[in-house]
Coordinates of C-alpha atoms and ligand atoms in Angstrom, one line a residue:
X17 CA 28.9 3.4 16.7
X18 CA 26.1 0.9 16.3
X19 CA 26.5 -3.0 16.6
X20 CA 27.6 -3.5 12.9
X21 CA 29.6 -0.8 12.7
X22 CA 27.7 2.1 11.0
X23 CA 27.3 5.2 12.7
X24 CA 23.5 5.5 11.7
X25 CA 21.0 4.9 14.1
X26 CA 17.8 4.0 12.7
X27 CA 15.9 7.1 14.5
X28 CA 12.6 6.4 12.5
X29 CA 12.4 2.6 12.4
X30 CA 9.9 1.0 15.3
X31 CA 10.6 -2.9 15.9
X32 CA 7.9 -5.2 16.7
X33 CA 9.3 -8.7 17.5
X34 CA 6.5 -11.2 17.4
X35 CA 7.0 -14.0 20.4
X36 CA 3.3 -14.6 21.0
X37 CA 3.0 -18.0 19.8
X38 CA 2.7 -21.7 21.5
X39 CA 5.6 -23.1 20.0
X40 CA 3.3 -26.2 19.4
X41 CA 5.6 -27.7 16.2
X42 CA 8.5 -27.5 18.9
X43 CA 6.9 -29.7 21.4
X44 CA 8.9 -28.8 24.3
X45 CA 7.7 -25.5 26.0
X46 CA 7.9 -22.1 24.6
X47 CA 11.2 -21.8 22.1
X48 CA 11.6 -18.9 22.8
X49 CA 12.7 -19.2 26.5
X50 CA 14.8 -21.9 25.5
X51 CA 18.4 -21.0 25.9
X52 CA 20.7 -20.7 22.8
X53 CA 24.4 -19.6 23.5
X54 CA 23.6 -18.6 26.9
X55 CA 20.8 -16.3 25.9
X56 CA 17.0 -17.1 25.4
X57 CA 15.9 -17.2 22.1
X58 CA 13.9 -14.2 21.9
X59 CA 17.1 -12.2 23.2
X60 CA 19.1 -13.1 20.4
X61 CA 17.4 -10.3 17.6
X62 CA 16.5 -8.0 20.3
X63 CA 20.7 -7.5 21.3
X64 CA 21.7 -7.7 17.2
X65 CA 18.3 -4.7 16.6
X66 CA 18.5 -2.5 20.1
X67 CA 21.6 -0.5 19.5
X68 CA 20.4 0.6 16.5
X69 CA 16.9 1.8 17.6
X70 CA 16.3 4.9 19.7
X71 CA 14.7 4.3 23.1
X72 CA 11.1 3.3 23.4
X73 CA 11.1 2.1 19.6
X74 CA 11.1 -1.6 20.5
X75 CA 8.1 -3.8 21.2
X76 CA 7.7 -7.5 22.5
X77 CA 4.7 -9.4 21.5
X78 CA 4.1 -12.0 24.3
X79 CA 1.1 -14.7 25.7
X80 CA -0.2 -12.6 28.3
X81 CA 0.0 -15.7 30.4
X82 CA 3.9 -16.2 30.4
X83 CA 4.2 -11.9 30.6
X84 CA 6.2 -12.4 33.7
X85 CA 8.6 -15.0 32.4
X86 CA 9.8 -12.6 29.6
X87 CA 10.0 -9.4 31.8
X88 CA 12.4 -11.6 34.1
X89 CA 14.4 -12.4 30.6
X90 CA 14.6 -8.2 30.0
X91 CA 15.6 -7.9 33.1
X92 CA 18.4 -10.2 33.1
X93 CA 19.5 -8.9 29.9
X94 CA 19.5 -5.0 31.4
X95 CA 16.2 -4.1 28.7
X96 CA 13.7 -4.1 31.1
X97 CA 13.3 0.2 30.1
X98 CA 13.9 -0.6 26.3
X99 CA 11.6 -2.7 25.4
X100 CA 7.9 -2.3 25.9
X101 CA 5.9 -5.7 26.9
X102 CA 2.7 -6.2 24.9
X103 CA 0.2 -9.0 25.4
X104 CA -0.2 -11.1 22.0
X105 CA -3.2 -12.1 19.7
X106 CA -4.4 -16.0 18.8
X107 CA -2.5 -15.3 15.5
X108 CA 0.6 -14.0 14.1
X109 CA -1.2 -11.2 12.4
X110 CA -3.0 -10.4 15.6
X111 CA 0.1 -10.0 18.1
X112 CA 2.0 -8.2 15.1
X113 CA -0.7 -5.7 14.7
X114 CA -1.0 -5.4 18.8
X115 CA 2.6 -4.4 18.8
X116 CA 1.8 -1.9 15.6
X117 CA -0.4 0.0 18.6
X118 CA 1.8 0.0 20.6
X119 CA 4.9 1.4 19.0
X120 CA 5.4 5.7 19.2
X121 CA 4.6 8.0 16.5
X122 CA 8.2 8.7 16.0
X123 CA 8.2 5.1 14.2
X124 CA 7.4 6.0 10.7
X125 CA 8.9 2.5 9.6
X126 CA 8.0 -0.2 11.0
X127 CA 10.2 -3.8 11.4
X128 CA 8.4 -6.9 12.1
X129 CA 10.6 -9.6 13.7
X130 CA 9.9 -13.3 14.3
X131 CA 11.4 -14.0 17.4
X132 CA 12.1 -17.0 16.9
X133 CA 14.6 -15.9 14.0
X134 CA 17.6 -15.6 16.6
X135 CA 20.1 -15.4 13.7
X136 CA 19.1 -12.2 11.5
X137 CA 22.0 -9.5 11.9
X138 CA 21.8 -6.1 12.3
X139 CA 23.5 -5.7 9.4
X140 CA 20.5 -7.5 7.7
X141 CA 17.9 -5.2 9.1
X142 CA 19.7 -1.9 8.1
X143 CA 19.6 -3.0 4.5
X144 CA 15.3 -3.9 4.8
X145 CA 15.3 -0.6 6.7
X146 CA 17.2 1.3 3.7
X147 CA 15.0 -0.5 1.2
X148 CA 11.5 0.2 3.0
X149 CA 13.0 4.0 3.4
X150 CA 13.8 4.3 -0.5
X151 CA 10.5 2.1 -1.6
X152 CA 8.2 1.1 0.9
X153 CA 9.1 -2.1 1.7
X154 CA 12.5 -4.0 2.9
X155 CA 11.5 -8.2 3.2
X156 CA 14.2 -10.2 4.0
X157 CA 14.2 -13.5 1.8
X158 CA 16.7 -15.9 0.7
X159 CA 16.2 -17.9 -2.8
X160 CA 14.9 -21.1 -2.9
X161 CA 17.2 -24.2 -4.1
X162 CA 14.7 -27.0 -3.9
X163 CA 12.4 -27.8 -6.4
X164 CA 8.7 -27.0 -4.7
X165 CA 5.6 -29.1 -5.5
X166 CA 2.0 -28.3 -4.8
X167 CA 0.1 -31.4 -3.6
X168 CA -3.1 -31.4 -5.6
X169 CA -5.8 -34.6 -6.1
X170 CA -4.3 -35.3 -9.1
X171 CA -0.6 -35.6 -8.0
X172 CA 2.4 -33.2 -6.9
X173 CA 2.8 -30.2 -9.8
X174 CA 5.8 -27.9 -9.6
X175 CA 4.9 -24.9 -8.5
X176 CA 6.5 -22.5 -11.1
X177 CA 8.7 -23.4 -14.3
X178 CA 10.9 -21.3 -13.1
X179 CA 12.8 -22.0 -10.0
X180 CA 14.5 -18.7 -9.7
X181 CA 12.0 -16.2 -9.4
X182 CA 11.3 -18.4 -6.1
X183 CA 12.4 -16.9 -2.5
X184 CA 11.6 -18.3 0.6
X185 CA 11.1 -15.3 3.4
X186 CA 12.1 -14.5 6.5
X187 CA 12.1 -11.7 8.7
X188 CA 13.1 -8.6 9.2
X189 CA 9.9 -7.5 7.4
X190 CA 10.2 -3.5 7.0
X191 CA 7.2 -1.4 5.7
X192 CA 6.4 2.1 5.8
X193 CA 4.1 2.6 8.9
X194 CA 0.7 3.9 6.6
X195 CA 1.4 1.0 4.8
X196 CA 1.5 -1.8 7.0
X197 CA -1.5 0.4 9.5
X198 CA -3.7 0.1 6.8
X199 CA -2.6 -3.4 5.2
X200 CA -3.7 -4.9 8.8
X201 CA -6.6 -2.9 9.2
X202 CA -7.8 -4.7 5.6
X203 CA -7.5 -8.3 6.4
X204 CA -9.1 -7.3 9.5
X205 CA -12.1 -5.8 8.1
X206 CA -12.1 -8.5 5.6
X207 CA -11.6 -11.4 7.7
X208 CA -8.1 -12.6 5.7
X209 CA -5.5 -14.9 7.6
X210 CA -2.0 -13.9 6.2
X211 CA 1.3 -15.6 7.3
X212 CA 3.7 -13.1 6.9
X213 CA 3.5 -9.0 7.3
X214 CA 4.7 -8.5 3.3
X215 CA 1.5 -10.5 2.6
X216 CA -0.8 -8.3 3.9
X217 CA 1.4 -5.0 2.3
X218 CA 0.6 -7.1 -1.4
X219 CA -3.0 -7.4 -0.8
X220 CA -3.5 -3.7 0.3
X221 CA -1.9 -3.0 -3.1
X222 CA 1.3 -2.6 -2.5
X223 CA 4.7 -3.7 -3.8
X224 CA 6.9 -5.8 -1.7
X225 CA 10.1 -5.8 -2.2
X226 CA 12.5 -8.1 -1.3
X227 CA 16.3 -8.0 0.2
X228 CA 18.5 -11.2 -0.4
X229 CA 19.2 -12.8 3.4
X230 CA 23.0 -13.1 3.2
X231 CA 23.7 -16.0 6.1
X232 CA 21.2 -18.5 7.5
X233 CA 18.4 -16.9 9.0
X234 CA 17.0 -19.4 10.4
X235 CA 13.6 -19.7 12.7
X236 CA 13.0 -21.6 15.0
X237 CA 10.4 -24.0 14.8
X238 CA 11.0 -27.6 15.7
X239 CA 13.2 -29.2 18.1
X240 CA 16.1 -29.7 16.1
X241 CA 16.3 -26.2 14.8
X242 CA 17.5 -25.5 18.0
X243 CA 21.2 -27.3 17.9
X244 CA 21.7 -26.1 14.7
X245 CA 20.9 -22.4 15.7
X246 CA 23.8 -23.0 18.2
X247 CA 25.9 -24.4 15.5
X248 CA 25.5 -21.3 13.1
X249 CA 26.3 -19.1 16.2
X250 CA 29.4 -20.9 16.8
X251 CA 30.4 -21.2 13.1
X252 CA 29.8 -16.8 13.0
X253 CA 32.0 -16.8 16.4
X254 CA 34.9 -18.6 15.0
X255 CA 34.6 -16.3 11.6
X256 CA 35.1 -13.6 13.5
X257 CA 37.9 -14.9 15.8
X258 CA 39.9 -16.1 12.5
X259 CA 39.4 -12.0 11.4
X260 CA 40.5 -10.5 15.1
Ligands
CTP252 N1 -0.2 -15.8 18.0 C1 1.1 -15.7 17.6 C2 1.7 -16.7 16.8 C3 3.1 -16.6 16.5 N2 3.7 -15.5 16.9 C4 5.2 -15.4 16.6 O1 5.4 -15.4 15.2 C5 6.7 -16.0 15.0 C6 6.6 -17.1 13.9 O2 5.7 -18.0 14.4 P1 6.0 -19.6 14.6 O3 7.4 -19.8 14.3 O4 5.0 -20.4 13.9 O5 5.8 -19.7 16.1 P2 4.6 -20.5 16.8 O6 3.3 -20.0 16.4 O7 4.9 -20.4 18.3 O8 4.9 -22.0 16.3 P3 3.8 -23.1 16.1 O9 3.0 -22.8 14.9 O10 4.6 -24.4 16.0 O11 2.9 -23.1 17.4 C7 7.2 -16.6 16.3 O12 8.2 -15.8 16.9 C8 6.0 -16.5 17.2 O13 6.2 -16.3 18.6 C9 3.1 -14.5 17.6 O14 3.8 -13.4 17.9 N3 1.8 -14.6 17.9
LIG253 C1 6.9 -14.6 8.9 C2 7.5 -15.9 8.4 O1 8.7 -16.2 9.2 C3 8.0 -15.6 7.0 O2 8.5 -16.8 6.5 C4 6.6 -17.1 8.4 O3 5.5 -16.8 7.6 C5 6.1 -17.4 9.8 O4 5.3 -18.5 9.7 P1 4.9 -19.2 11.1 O5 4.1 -20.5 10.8 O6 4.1 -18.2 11.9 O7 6.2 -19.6 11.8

């Protein structure tokens, strides 16, 4: 039985989790060491994603400098044999397509994870999974509910009459393998900067498709994310207490 339940264990799905950045908007060290319900950050998606993955399918994306520090975490955690270490890039896209390299043949779809999204469920990356299986591509996303402006010299314009064809997205990213290999491989040749995976999939041509986010999936990127990560956790804990 896997972690939410199902019985299906994703035996073609590779996971790279992205935690090669500098945490600079945090301003406090790296995030992603930081401890968040008495796990480090990083753990967080790699416990809700490993039971469903078979062994060798997971990769972590790390600066090569602080290596050590995130073997230690693996260690404590008892996935110091499940997950394979891999030294990051000086972008997003970079370390994402360093752990692409890295991950077995086996891995014919392919799951990007921010690791400093310590909330996405596994529930959340079977459904991207399902969806990148049926059509290529599984993005996690939730809708947006503010209004968004684009700053231009003239003044702040709404971005798009229409609010509701607006999502915001997160990650699990899921792609077919071919399709993310050679999406990377083009804004590499071509010298593009993208900020998400499903970016690159769109300007290789191909169509993303995205799976609604059904609880806060937050990331991690300034200081106060942090106590409000804890206070999602402990809002999820006490849902599932008032269920037992
Ligand atoms: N060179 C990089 C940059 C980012 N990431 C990862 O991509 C995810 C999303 O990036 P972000 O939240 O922006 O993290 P940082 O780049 O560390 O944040 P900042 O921009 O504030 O420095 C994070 O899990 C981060 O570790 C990565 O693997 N390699
Ligand atoms: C991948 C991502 O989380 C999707 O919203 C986002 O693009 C990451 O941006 P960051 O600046 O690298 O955190």
């Amino acid at each position: 039985m896997t972690a939410f339940g199902a019985t299906e264990l994703l035996a073609d799905c590779g996971l790279i989790v992205a935690a090669g950045g500098s945490s600079s908007r945090f301003g406090h060290g790296n995030k992603l060491l930081m401890d968040l319900a008495g796990l480090p950050v990083f753990c967080h998606c790699l416990r809700a994603f490993l039971p469903l993955l078979p062994a060798g399918h997971a990769v972590l994306v790390v600066p090569a400098v602080s290596e050590p520090l995130f073997a230690a975490a693996l260690a404590a955690a008892g996935w110091g044999e499940r997950v394979r270490l891999v030294p990051g890039g000086a972008s997003r896209q970079a370390s994402v397509q360093a752990g692409l390299a890295a991950l077995p043949a086996a891995a014919t779809i392919v799951a990007v994870q921010d690791a400093a999204r310590p909330l996405a469920t596994a529930e959340l990356l079977a459904r991207c999974v399902a969806s990148a299986r049926a059509c290529g591509s599984g993005v996690a996303a939730h809708r947006v509910v503010d209004t968004i402006k684009a700053a231009t010299a003239e003044g702040a314009v709404t971005a798009t009459p229409d609010r509701r064809a607006l999502w915001a997205a997160e990650t699990p990213q899921v792609f077919r393998r071919d399709w993310l290999a050679a999406a990377y491989e083009l804004v590499a040749r071509d010298g593009l900067e993208v900020t998400d995976d499903a970016q690159a999939v769109q300007l290789a041509g191909h169509p993303v498709q995205l799976v609604e986010s059904q609880q806060d999936n937050l990331k991690i990127t300034r200081a106060a994310d942090l106590p409000l990560a804890n206070f999602i956790l402990a809002q999820r804990r006490a849902e599932a207490n008032d269920v037992t």
